[in-house]
């Protein structure tokens, strides 16, 4: 973030300088009172269960003397403060204002699955030619996106912003803040169907990305027949498609899946064919990679340059990360889970060389009334793909175990929770196993990864 004066903070937030010197400068935004330092601007956010105004005295004591507040009665003496009506909305307004001060291209990435991977892949492509920045970790919501924007350096040339949501209106809010030049949609799946009612609802929520698009904007999608196709999503903006059906603008072919060692695929565009090698697992990443290449092309990056960038890819942790321990390979995909991403992860497992394939799978959340059948179908899919051992963990995963057994799979174990699994883990896991671990974030399947790595 470039340094801003408190006068500029006043302007950007739409607030009023309540106390202190308007010429004071700040160089970093802070929302965690425990991390506040001299030179920071502290936003006193109010959530459902907390009000950060009560921490203003300790923030000031730590040397952070500048803040944005909404309750002047709690402003300590000596604090330089901008008063606003709502500190969350003020943070979002400041991010939008700050972006407008920067000369940069903005790429927004959303979709049911693959958002973070596609964001990372796009960053590697763009970094071949430009100074590019992106969200760190999972900062992709109404707070994370503004904080990401406010961390961008003044000389950033391309900003890649992942946008998450679990209800209507959230993508619209983020797109209004960012006003992206280019939008990427990875797919329309089942994630958050409990809140959005149906895949049609999910589609409508993702398409909120285009509400602020005009003729100069570009929407890039992984083409499918049901939702993301020319007939359904054409608009005033320009549409670019990537897919393996031979009818897309970017045609994917000859996908070679090397399991944990990554993938290779060809991409054809305007008669040019380029081979790409990705050092990350999962054939689905050929589609994510194609989106990244298409986004780069809009900025003048050649396919050859994009190939060099993608060859350097390292995905954000806990997304098909492969680890080794005592002769075992551990595929850590514990960040989150949906039916589509579960199947993709099982595919990676079965392409990875080892003595025995083991899938340790936990519950998938936010599937609503489809939860039972979707868990059952994952169990059946594991059986159909000839997984060597399925370990299902969690209340809903009982249906996963049942589905696998009904599909004829014999090596199926079920545990109500992680503690029950931990009691028997030593006798289940063997040297030479290739082990996939995956489940929704709330299942904390990463704790199983940690246990395995410690044994």
GROMACS .gro file of C-alpha atoms in nm:
model
  455
    1UNK     CA    1   0.000   0.000   0.000
    2UNK     CA    2   0.127   0.345  -0.085
    3UNK     CA    3   0.130   0.589   0.206
    4UNK     CA    4  -0.191   0.785   0.252
    5UNK     CA    5  -0.258   1.095   0.459
    6UNK     CA    6  -0.545   1.104   0.704
    7UNK     CA    7  -0.700   1.366   0.476
    8UNK     CA    8  -0.699   1.106   0.198
    9UNK     CA    9  -0.845   0.849   0.437
   10UNK     CA   10  -1.120   1.098   0.513
   11UNK     CA   11  -1.187   1.139   0.142
   12UNK     CA   12  -1.168   0.769   0.059
   13UNK     CA   13  -1.398   0.656   0.339
   14UNK     CA   14  -1.643   0.941   0.304
   15UNK     CA   15  -1.596   1.013   0.673
   16UNK     CA   16  -1.499   1.316   0.882
   17UNK     CA   17  -1.169   1.380   1.057
   18UNK     CA   18  -1.277   1.381   1.421
   19UNK     CA   19  -0.948   1.438   1.597
   20UNK     CA   20  -0.580   1.479   1.516
   21UNK     CA   21  -0.363   1.588   1.227
   22UNK     CA   22  -0.487   1.539   0.869
   23UNK     CA   23  -0.128   1.537   0.737
   24UNK     CA   24  -0.031   1.225   0.931
   25UNK     CA   25   0.044   0.934   0.697
   26UNK     CA   26  -0.035   0.563   0.726
   27UNK     CA   27   0.125   0.278   0.533
   28UNK     CA   28  -0.075  -0.030   0.624
   29UNK     CA   29  -0.433  -0.126   0.715
   30UNK     CA   30  -0.489  -0.327   1.033
   31UNK     CA   31  -0.809  -0.488   1.162
   32UNK     CA   32  -0.652  -0.706   1.434
   33UNK     CA   33  -0.576  -0.507   1.747
   34UNK     CA   34  -0.311  -0.761   1.849
   35UNK     CA   35  -0.108  -0.682   1.536
   36UNK     CA   36  -0.144  -0.302   1.535
   37UNK     CA   37   0.186  -0.112   1.496
   38UNK     CA   38   0.313   0.240   1.456
   39UNK     CA   39   0.226   0.371   1.109
   40UNK     CA   40  -0.083   0.149   1.072
   41UNK     CA   41  -0.442   0.261   1.023
   42UNK     CA   42  -0.670   0.061   1.251
   43UNK     CA   43  -1.028  -0.005   1.142
   44UNK     CA   44  -1.255  -0.061   1.442
   45UNK     CA   45  -1.481  -0.319   1.279
   46UNK     CA   46  -1.805  -0.431   1.441
   47UNK     CA   47  -1.913  -0.791   1.389
   48UNK     CA   48  -2.194  -1.011   1.513
   49UNK     CA   49  -2.003  -1.098   1.830
   50UNK     CA   50  -1.740  -0.828   1.870
   51UNK     CA   51  -1.683  -0.454   1.864
   52UNK     CA   52  -1.319  -0.356   1.800
   53UNK     CA   53  -1.375  -0.008   1.946
   54UNK     CA   54  -1.307  -0.152   2.290
   55UNK     CA   55  -0.951  -0.230   2.181
   56UNK     CA   56  -0.868   0.126   2.076
   57UNK     CA   57  -0.672   0.202   2.398
   58UNK     CA   58  -0.442  -0.098   2.351
   59UNK     CA   59  -0.402  -0.015   1.981
   60UNK     CA   60  -0.290   0.335   2.077
   61UNK     CA   61  -0.058   0.194   2.343
   62UNK     CA   62   0.103  -0.027   2.077
   63UNK     CA   63   0.196   0.286   1.882
   64UNK     CA   64  -0.087   0.282   1.628
   65UNK     CA   65  -0.231   0.632   1.662
   66UNK     CA   66  -0.460   0.648   1.356
   67UNK     CA   67  -0.801   0.482   1.332
   68UNK     CA   68  -1.132   0.475   1.150
   69UNK     CA   69  -1.418   0.455   1.397
   70UNK     CA   70  -1.796   0.477   1.411
   71UNK     CA   71  -1.838   0.544   1.786
   72UNK     CA   72  -1.674   0.869   1.890
   73UNK     CA   73  -1.753   0.807   2.257
   74UNK     CA   74  -1.489   0.531   2.260
   75UNK     CA   75  -1.213   0.732   2.092
   76UNK     CA   76  -0.919   0.764   2.335
   77UNK     CA   77  -0.732   1.088   2.380
   78UNK     CA   78  -0.432   1.112   2.150
   79UNK     CA   79  -0.589   0.909   1.869
   80UNK     CA   80  -0.615   1.062   1.521
   81UNK     CA   81  -0.952   0.934   1.406
   82UNK     CA   82  -1.182   0.952   1.106
   83UNK     CA   83  -1.545   0.912   1.204
   84UNK     CA   84  -1.774   0.712   0.972
   85UNK     CA   85  -2.124   0.566   0.999
   86UNK     CA   86  -2.016   0.206   0.937
   87UNK     CA   87  -1.653   0.093   0.956
   88UNK     CA   88  -1.702  -0.211   0.733
   89UNK     CA   89  -1.859  -0.003   0.456
   90UNK     CA   90  -1.586   0.257   0.507
   91UNK     CA   91  -1.319  -0.011   0.453
   92UNK     CA   92  -1.490  -0.117   0.131
   93UNK     CA   93  -1.524   0.246   0.015
   94UNK     CA   94  -1.157   0.315   0.086
   95UNK     CA   95  -1.055   0.006  -0.114
   96UNK     CA   96  -1.263   0.118  -0.411
   97UNK     CA   97  -1.119   0.472  -0.389
   98UNK     CA   98  -0.763   0.337  -0.357
   99UNK     CA   99  -0.802   0.116  -0.665
  100UNK     CA  100  -0.913   0.419  -0.862
  101UNK     CA  101  -0.580   0.588  -0.778
  102UNK     CA  102  -0.378   0.300  -0.928
  103UNK     CA  103  -0.301   0.248  -1.295
  104UNK     CA  104  -0.359  -0.125  -1.318
  105UNK     CA  105  -0.567  -0.396  -1.481
  106UNK     CA  106  -0.804  -0.586  -1.255
  107UNK     CA  107  -0.895  -0.953  -1.296
  108UNK     CA  108  -1.174  -1.106  -1.087
  109UNK     CA  109  -1.197  -1.484  -1.037
  110UNK     CA  110  -1.501  -1.671  -0.910
  111UNK     CA  111  -1.673  -2.008  -0.951
  112UNK     CA  112  -1.799  -2.298  -0.743
  113UNK     CA  113  -1.464  -2.477  -0.732
  114UNK     CA  114  -1.113  -2.399  -0.846
  115UNK     CA  115  -1.124  -2.026  -0.764
  116UNK     CA  116  -0.803  -2.017  -0.563
  117UNK     CA  117  -0.613  -2.244  -0.800
  118UNK     CA  118  -0.723  -2.035  -1.100
  119UNK     CA  119  -0.629  -1.717  -0.917
  120UNK     CA  120  -0.283  -1.859  -0.849
  121UNK     CA  121  -0.241  -1.984  -1.206
  122UNK     CA  122  -0.344  -1.644  -1.343
  123UNK     CA  123  -0.090  -1.476  -1.115
  124UNK     CA  124   0.189  -1.698  -1.252
  125UNK     CA  125   0.088  -1.617  -1.610
  126UNK     CA  126   0.066  -1.243  -1.549
  127UNK     CA  127   0.390  -1.234  -1.349
  128UNK     CA  128   0.582  -1.334  -1.660
  129UNK     CA  129   0.532  -0.984  -1.798
  130UNK     CA  130   0.391  -0.759  -1.525
  131UNK     CA  131   0.413  -0.681  -1.158
  132UNK     CA  132   0.108  -0.875  -1.039
  133UNK     CA  133  -0.049  -0.910  -0.693
  134UNK     CA  134  -0.329  -1.132  -0.563
  135UNK     CA  135  -0.523  -1.229  -0.253
  136UNK     CA  136  -0.322  -1.400   0.017
  137UNK     CA  137  -0.472  -1.723   0.149
  138UNK     CA  138  -0.851  -1.712   0.160
  139UNK     CA  139  -0.902  -1.335   0.182
  140UNK     CA  140  -1.185  -1.342  -0.071
  141UNK     CA  141  -1.492  -1.202   0.107
  142UNK     CA  142  -1.640  -0.860   0.191
  143UNK     CA  143  -1.347  -0.791   0.423
  144UNK     CA  144  -1.071  -0.994   0.259
  145UNK     CA  145  -1.103  -0.838  -0.086
  146UNK     CA  146  -1.082  -0.477   0.044
  147UNK     CA  147  -0.786  -0.569   0.265
  148UNK     CA  148  -0.616  -0.731  -0.033
  149UNK     CA  149  -0.670  -0.422  -0.246
  150UNK     CA  150  -0.531  -0.198   0.027
  151UNK     CA  151  -0.215  -0.412   0.037
  152UNK     CA  152  -0.138  -0.354  -0.332
  153UNK     CA  153   0.180  -0.159  -0.403
  154UNK     CA  154   0.154   0.168  -0.591
  155UNK     CA  155   0.336   0.021  -0.893
  156UNK     CA  156   0.118  -0.290  -0.923
  157UNK     CA  157   0.028  -0.344  -1.288
  158UNK     CA  158  -0.218  -0.635  -1.258
  159UNK     CA  159  -0.438  -0.723  -0.960
  160UNK     CA  160  -0.591  -1.071  -0.948
  161UNK     CA  161  -0.879  -1.088  -0.702
  162UNK     CA  162  -1.056  -1.407  -0.603
  163UNK     CA  163  -1.420  -1.347  -0.506
  164UNK     CA  164  -1.605  -1.591  -0.281
  165UNK     CA  165  -1.968  -1.597  -0.178
  166UNK     CA  166  -2.229  -1.810  -0.008
  167UNK     CA  167  -2.539  -1.597  -0.066
  168UNK     CA  168  -2.694  -1.365  -0.321
  169UNK     CA  169  -2.553  -1.013  -0.347
  170UNK     CA  170  -2.199  -1.088  -0.229
  171UNK     CA  171  -2.037  -1.108  -0.572
  172UNK     CA  172  -2.230  -0.795  -0.673
  173UNK     CA  173  -2.082  -0.610  -0.374
  174UNK     CA  174  -1.727  -0.722  -0.451
  175UNK     CA  175  -1.758  -0.649  -0.823
  176UNK     CA  176  -1.886  -0.301  -0.739
  177UNK     CA  177  -1.577  -0.241  -0.523
  178UNK     CA  178  -1.329  -0.381  -0.777
  179UNK     CA  179  -1.491  -0.292  -1.112
  180UNK     CA  180  -1.282  -0.561  -1.284
  181UNK     CA  181  -1.164  -0.531  -1.642
  182UNK     CA  182  -1.165  -0.909  -1.686
  183UNK     CA  183  -1.382  -1.168  -1.512
  184UNK     CA  184  -1.317  -1.543  -1.488
  185UNK     CA  185  -1.579  -1.804  -1.392
  186UNK     CA  186  -1.441  -2.154  -1.338
  187UNK     CA  187  -1.765  -2.354  -1.316
  188UNK     CA  188  -2.116  -2.377  -1.172
  189UNK     CA  189  -2.124  -2.660  -0.917
  190UNK     CA  190  -2.297  -2.753  -0.592
  191UNK     CA  191  -2.108  -2.539  -0.341
  192UNK     CA  192  -2.343  -2.337  -0.114
  193UNK     CA  193  -2.653  -2.487  -0.274
  194UNK     CA  194  -2.812  -2.494   0.073
  195UNK     CA  195  -2.814  -2.111   0.077
  196UNK     CA  196  -2.881  -2.052  -0.293
  197UNK     CA  197  -3.150  -2.314  -0.347
  198UNK     CA  198  -3.037  -2.469  -0.676
  199UNK     CA  199  -2.763  -2.466  -0.937
  200UNK     CA  200  -2.971  -2.206  -1.118
  201UNK     CA  201  -2.940  -1.991  -0.806
  202UNK     CA  202  -2.565  -2.052  -0.794
  203UNK     CA  203  -2.541  -1.952  -1.160
  204UNK     CA  204  -2.730  -1.628  -1.098
  205UNK     CA  205  -2.510  -1.547  -0.799
  206UNK     CA  206  -2.188  -1.602  -0.996
  207UNK     CA  207  -2.318  -1.395  -1.288
  208UNK     CA  208  -2.348  -1.096  -1.054
  209UNK     CA  209  -1.986  -1.047  -1.157
  210UNK     CA  210  -2.112  -0.900  -1.486
  211UNK     CA  211  -2.355  -0.648  -1.336
  212UNK     CA  212  -2.090  -0.378  -1.363
  213UNK     CA  213  -1.957  -0.487  -1.704
  214UNK     CA  214  -1.978  -0.287  -2.025
  215UNK     CA  215  -1.854  -0.316  -2.380
  216UNK     CA  216  -1.489  -0.287  -2.273
  217UNK     CA  217  -1.509  -0.578  -2.030
  218UNK     CA  218  -1.423  -0.942  -2.097
  219UNK     CA  219  -1.584  -1.247  -1.935
  220UNK     CA  220  -1.380  -1.568  -1.964
  221UNK     CA  221  -1.547  -1.898  -1.874
  222UNK     CA  222  -1.476  -2.268  -1.877
  223UNK     CA  223  -1.745  -2.353  -2.131
  224UNK     CA  224  -2.007  -2.614  -2.048
  225UNK     CA  225  -2.333  -2.712  -2.216
  226UNK     CA  226  -2.566  -2.639  -1.924
  227UNK     CA  227  -2.470  -2.297  -1.785
  228UNK     CA  228  -2.149  -2.141  -1.913
  229UNK     CA  229  -2.217  -2.126  -2.284
  230UNK     CA  230  -2.262  -1.855  -2.543
  231UNK     CA  231  -2.639  -1.890  -2.559
  232UNK     CA  232  -2.690  -1.835  -2.187
  233UNK     CA  233  -2.431  -1.579  -2.085
  234UNK     CA  234  -2.385  -1.344  -2.377
  235UNK     CA  235  -2.408  -0.981  -2.273
  236UNK     CA  236  -2.288  -0.635  -2.360
  237UNK     CA  237  -1.938  -0.749  -2.263
  238UNK     CA  238  -1.710  -0.967  -2.478
  239UNK     CA  239  -1.726  -1.342  -2.404
  240UNK     CA  240  -1.424  -1.574  -2.430
  241UNK     CA  241  -1.459  -1.950  -2.373
  242UNK     CA  242  -1.220  -2.232  -2.293
  243UNK     CA  243  -1.309  -2.599  -2.315
  244UNK     CA  244  -1.243  -2.940  -2.457
  245UNK     CA  245  -1.540  -2.966  -2.693
  246UNK     CA  246  -1.365  -2.818  -2.996
  247UNK     CA  247  -1.603  -2.520  -3.015
  248UNK     CA  248  -1.436  -2.289  -2.764
  249UNK     CA  249  -1.206  -1.994  -2.828
  250UNK     CA  250  -0.934  -2.182  -2.640
  251UNK     CA  251  -0.948  -2.554  -2.719
  252UNK     CA  252  -0.801  -2.795  -2.463
  253UNK     CA  253  -0.676  -3.133  -2.585
  254UNK     CA  254  -0.437  -3.420  -2.513
  255UNK     CA  255  -0.449  -3.395  -2.133
  256UNK     CA  256  -0.187  -3.624  -1.978
  257UNK     CA  257  -0.240  -3.684  -1.608
  258UNK     CA  258   0.072  -3.780  -1.413
  259UNK     CA  259  -0.100  -3.793  -1.075
  260UNK     CA  260   0.089  -3.614  -0.800
  261UNK     CA  261   0.356  -3.509  -1.052
  262UNK     CA  262   0.118  -3.283  -1.242
  263UNK     CA  263  -0.039  -3.264  -1.586
  264UNK     CA  264   0.039  -3.174  -1.945
  265UNK     CA  265  -0.206  -3.047  -2.205
  266UNK     CA  266  -0.230  -2.872  -2.539
  267UNK     CA  267  -0.413  -2.545  -2.593
  268UNK     CA  268  -0.518  -2.417  -2.934
  269UNK     CA  269  -0.616  -2.056  -3.003
  270UNK     CA  270  -0.647  -1.883  -3.340
  271UNK     CA  271  -0.461  -2.168  -3.509
  272UNK     CA  272  -0.168  -2.162  -3.264
  273UNK     CA  273  -0.106  -2.472  -3.052
  274UNK     CA  274   0.101  -2.460  -2.734
  275UNK     CA  275   0.190  -2.742  -2.494
  276UNK     CA  276   0.166  -2.661  -2.124
  277UNK     CA  277   0.318  -2.853  -1.833
  278UNK     CA  278   0.174  -2.785  -1.488
  279UNK     CA  279   0.364  -2.916  -1.183
  280UNK     CA  280   0.033  -2.943  -0.992
  281UNK     CA  281  -0.202  -3.243  -0.991
  282UNK     CA  282  -0.550  -3.276  -1.134
  283UNK     CA  283  -0.669  -3.285  -1.495
  284UNK     CA  284  -0.928  -3.020  -1.400
  285UNK     CA  285  -0.635  -2.779  -1.372
  286UNK     CA  286  -0.603  -2.792  -1.750
  287UNK     CA  287  -0.930  -2.598  -1.762
  288UNK     CA  288  -0.823  -2.362  -1.484
  289UNK     CA  289  -0.492  -2.312  -1.662
  290UNK     CA  290  -0.669  -2.235  -1.990
  291UNK     CA  291  -0.866  -1.960  -1.819
  292UNK     CA  292  -0.542  -1.814  -1.687
  293UNK     CA  293  -0.385  -1.824  -2.034
  294UNK     CA  294  -0.690  -1.654  -2.185
  295UNK     CA  295  -0.677  -1.380  -1.922
  296UNK     CA  296  -0.309  -1.327  -1.992
  297UNK     CA  297  -0.375  -1.302  -2.364
  298UNK     CA  298  -0.611  -1.012  -2.298
  299UNK     CA  299  -0.310  -0.831  -2.150
  300UNK     CA  300  -0.078  -0.913  -2.439
  301UNK     CA  301   0.089  -1.222  -2.290
  302UNK     CA  302   0.172  -1.484  -2.552
  303UNK     CA  303   0.095  -1.852  -2.503
  304UNK     CA  304   0.467  -1.924  -2.495
  305UNK     CA  305   0.513  -1.671  -2.214
  306UNK     CA  306   0.210  -1.814  -2.034
  307UNK     CA  307   0.359  -2.164  -2.059
  308UNK     CA  308   0.676  -2.043  -1.888
  309UNK     CA  309   0.468  -1.892  -1.610
  310UNK     CA  310   0.248  -2.196  -1.552
  311UNK     CA  311   0.553  -2.422  -1.539
  312UNK     CA  312   0.654  -2.238  -1.218
  313UNK     CA  313   0.320  -2.286  -1.043
  314UNK     CA  314   0.294  -2.366  -0.674
  315UNK     CA  315  -0.065  -2.366  -0.550
  316UNK     CA  316  -0.182  -2.222  -0.221
  317UNK     CA  317  -0.135  -2.470   0.066
  318UNK     CA  318  -0.389  -2.748   0.133
  319UNK     CA  319  -0.503  -2.763  -0.230
  320UNK     CA  320  -0.377  -3.094  -0.369
  321UNK     CA  321  -0.044  -3.043  -0.194
  322UNK     CA  322   0.164  -3.361  -0.204
  323UNK     CA  323   0.378  -3.450   0.098
  324UNK     CA  324   0.598  -3.749   0.174
  325UNK     CA  325   0.635  -3.939   0.504
  326UNK     CA  326   0.776  -4.282   0.589
  327UNK     CA  327   0.730  -4.422   0.240
  328UNK     CA  328   0.382  -4.273   0.205
  329UNK     CA  329   0.250  -4.001  -0.025
  330UNK     CA  330  -0.004  -3.769   0.133
  331UNK     CA  331  -0.231  -3.565  -0.096
  332UNK     CA  332  -0.346  -3.275   0.122
  333UNK     CA  333  -0.663  -3.126  -0.026
  334UNK     CA  334  -0.816  -3.033   0.307
  335UNK     CA  335  -0.900  -2.669   0.238
  336UNK     CA  336  -1.263  -2.739   0.144
  337UNK     CA  337  -1.486  -2.985  -0.038
  338UNK     CA  338  -1.779  -3.013  -0.276
  339UNK     CA  339  -1.905  -3.308  -0.484
  340UNK     CA  340  -1.716  -3.190  -0.793
  341UNK     CA  341  -1.388  -3.127  -0.612
  342UNK     CA  342  -1.418  -3.460  -0.426
  343UNK     CA  343  -1.438  -3.648  -0.755
  344UNK     CA  344  -1.147  -3.450  -0.900
  345UNK     CA  345  -0.935  -3.530  -0.594
  346UNK     CA  346  -1.020  -3.901  -0.616
  347UNK     CA  347  -0.908  -3.889  -0.981
  348UNK     CA  348  -0.573  -3.743  -0.872
  349UNK     CA  349  -0.538  -4.014  -0.608
  350UNK     CA  350  -0.592  -4.289  -0.864
  351UNK     CA  351  -0.336  -4.141  -1.103
  352UNK     CA  352  -0.067  -4.121  -0.833
  353UNK     CA  353   0.169  -4.416  -0.809
  354UNK     CA  354   0.183  -4.617  -0.488
  355UNK     CA  355   0.115  -4.959  -0.341
  356UNK     CA  356  -0.236  -4.880  -0.214
  357UNK     CA  357  -0.474  -4.588  -0.274
  358UNK     CA  358  -0.644  -4.462   0.043
  359UNK     CA  359  -0.915  -4.195   0.046
  360UNK     CA  360  -0.981  -4.042   0.388
  361UNK     CA  361  -1.287  -3.827   0.325
  362UNK     CA  362  -1.494  -3.609   0.556
  363UNK     CA  363  -1.835  -3.445   0.540
  364UNK     CA  364  -1.924  -3.191   0.271
  365UNK     CA  365  -2.124  -2.900   0.414
  366UNK     CA  366  -2.390  -2.664   0.273
  367UNK     CA  367  -2.549  -2.920   0.041
  368UNK     CA  368  -2.897  -2.881   0.189
  369UNK     CA  369  -3.154  -3.145   0.103
  370UNK     CA  370  -2.911  -3.299  -0.148
  371UNK     CA  371  -2.658  -3.382   0.123
  372UNK     CA  372  -2.742  -3.751   0.168
  373UNK     CA  373  -2.750  -3.838  -0.200
  374UNK     CA  374  -2.433  -3.639  -0.277
  375UNK     CA  375  -2.239  -3.818  -0.001
  376UNK     CA  376  -2.370  -4.151  -0.124
  377UNK     CA  377  -2.265  -4.069  -0.481
  378UNK     CA  378  -1.910  -3.987  -0.368
  379UNK     CA  379  -1.891  -4.327  -0.200
  380UNK     CA  380  -2.012  -4.494  -0.516
  381UNK     CA  381  -1.761  -4.294  -0.722
  382UNK     CA  382  -1.475  -4.408  -0.498
  383UNK     CA  383  -1.584  -4.767  -0.550
  384UNK     CA  384  -1.617  -4.723  -0.927
  385UNK     CA  385  -1.266  -4.578  -0.947
  386UNK     CA  386  -1.128  -4.880  -0.754
  387UNK     CA  387  -0.996  -4.689  -0.455
  388UNK     CA  388  -0.806  -4.937  -0.238
  389UNK     CA  389  -0.949  -4.819   0.095
  390UNK     CA  390  -1.217  -4.564   0.177
  391UNK     CA  391  -1.219  -4.410   0.523
  392UNK     CA  392  -1.534  -4.202   0.572
  393UNK     CA  393  -1.542  -3.962   0.868
  394UNK     CA  394  -1.836  -3.756   0.998
  395UNK     CA  395  -2.210  -3.777   1.041
  396UNK     CA  396  -2.300  -3.727   0.674
  397UNK     CA  397  -2.018  -3.951   0.555
  398UNK     CA  398  -2.207  -4.254   0.684
  399UNK     CA  399  -2.395  -4.222   0.354
  400UNK     CA  400  -2.061  -4.218   0.171
  401UNK     CA  401  -1.961  -4.545   0.334
  402UNK     CA  402  -2.300  -4.699   0.258
  403UNK     CA  403  -2.284  -4.593  -0.107
  404UNK     CA  404  -1.939  -4.744  -0.149
  405UNK     CA  405  -2.046  -5.075   0.006
  406UNK     CA  406  -2.361  -5.091  -0.207
  407UNK     CA  407  -2.142  -5.035  -0.513
  408UNK     CA  408  -1.947  -5.349  -0.418
  409UNK     CA  409  -1.648  -5.197  -0.239
  410UNK     CA  410  -1.524  -5.417   0.045
  411UNK     CA  411  -1.251  -5.207   0.204
  412UNK     CA  412  -1.463  -4.939   0.366
  413UNK     CA  413  -1.423  -4.799   0.717
  414UNK     CA  414  -1.653  -4.549   0.888
  415UNK     CA  415  -1.582  -4.328   1.190
  416UNK     CA  416  -1.822  -4.082   1.348
  417UNK     CA  417  -1.543  -3.832   1.414
  418UNK     CA  418  -1.168  -3.777   1.392
  419UNK     CA  419  -1.101  -3.890   1.748
  420UNK     CA  420  -1.249  -4.231   1.674
  421UNK     CA  421  -1.029  -4.254   1.365
  422UNK     CA  422  -0.717  -4.147   1.556
  423UNK     CA  423  -0.761  -4.441   1.793
  424UNK     CA  424  -0.717  -4.687   1.506
  425UNK     CA  425  -0.510  -4.482   1.261
  426UNK     CA  426  -0.185  -4.666   1.335
  427UNK     CA  427  -0.329  -4.998   1.222
  428UNK     CA  428  -0.498  -4.852   0.912
  429UNK     CA  429  -0.221  -4.659   0.736
  430UNK     CA  430   0.068  -4.853   0.587
  431UNK     CA  431   0.403  -4.782   0.424
  432UNK     CA  432   0.358  -4.741   0.049
  433UNK     CA  433   0.010  -4.591   0.078
  434UNK     CA  434  -0.096  -4.295  -0.132
  435UNK     CA  435  -0.338  -4.112   0.097
  436UNK     CA  436  -0.591  -3.848  -0.007
  437UNK     CA  437  -0.736  -3.631   0.268
  438UNK     CA  438  -1.033  -3.408   0.191
  439UNK     CA  439  -1.344  -3.263   0.355
  440UNK     CA  440  -1.518  -2.934   0.418
  441UNK     CA  441  -1.317  -2.679   0.612
  442UNK     CA  442  -1.527  -2.724   0.925
  443UNK     CA  443  -1.424  -3.089   0.939
  444UNK     CA  444  -1.062  -2.982   1.005
  445UNK     CA  445  -0.921  -3.270   0.803
  446UNK     CA  446  -0.583  -3.092   0.811
  447UNK     CA  447  -0.551  -3.219   1.169
  448UNK     CA  448  -0.538  -3.572   1.029
  449UNK     CA  449  -0.259  -3.464   0.792
  450UNK     CA  450  -0.069  -3.329   1.090
  451UNK     CA  451  -0.117  -3.653   1.287
  452UNK     CA  452   0.007  -3.863   0.996
  453UNK     CA  453   0.311  -3.639   0.949
  454UNK     CA  454   0.391  -3.666   1.320
  455UNK     CA  455   0.373  -4.044   1.349
   0.00000   0.00000   0.00000
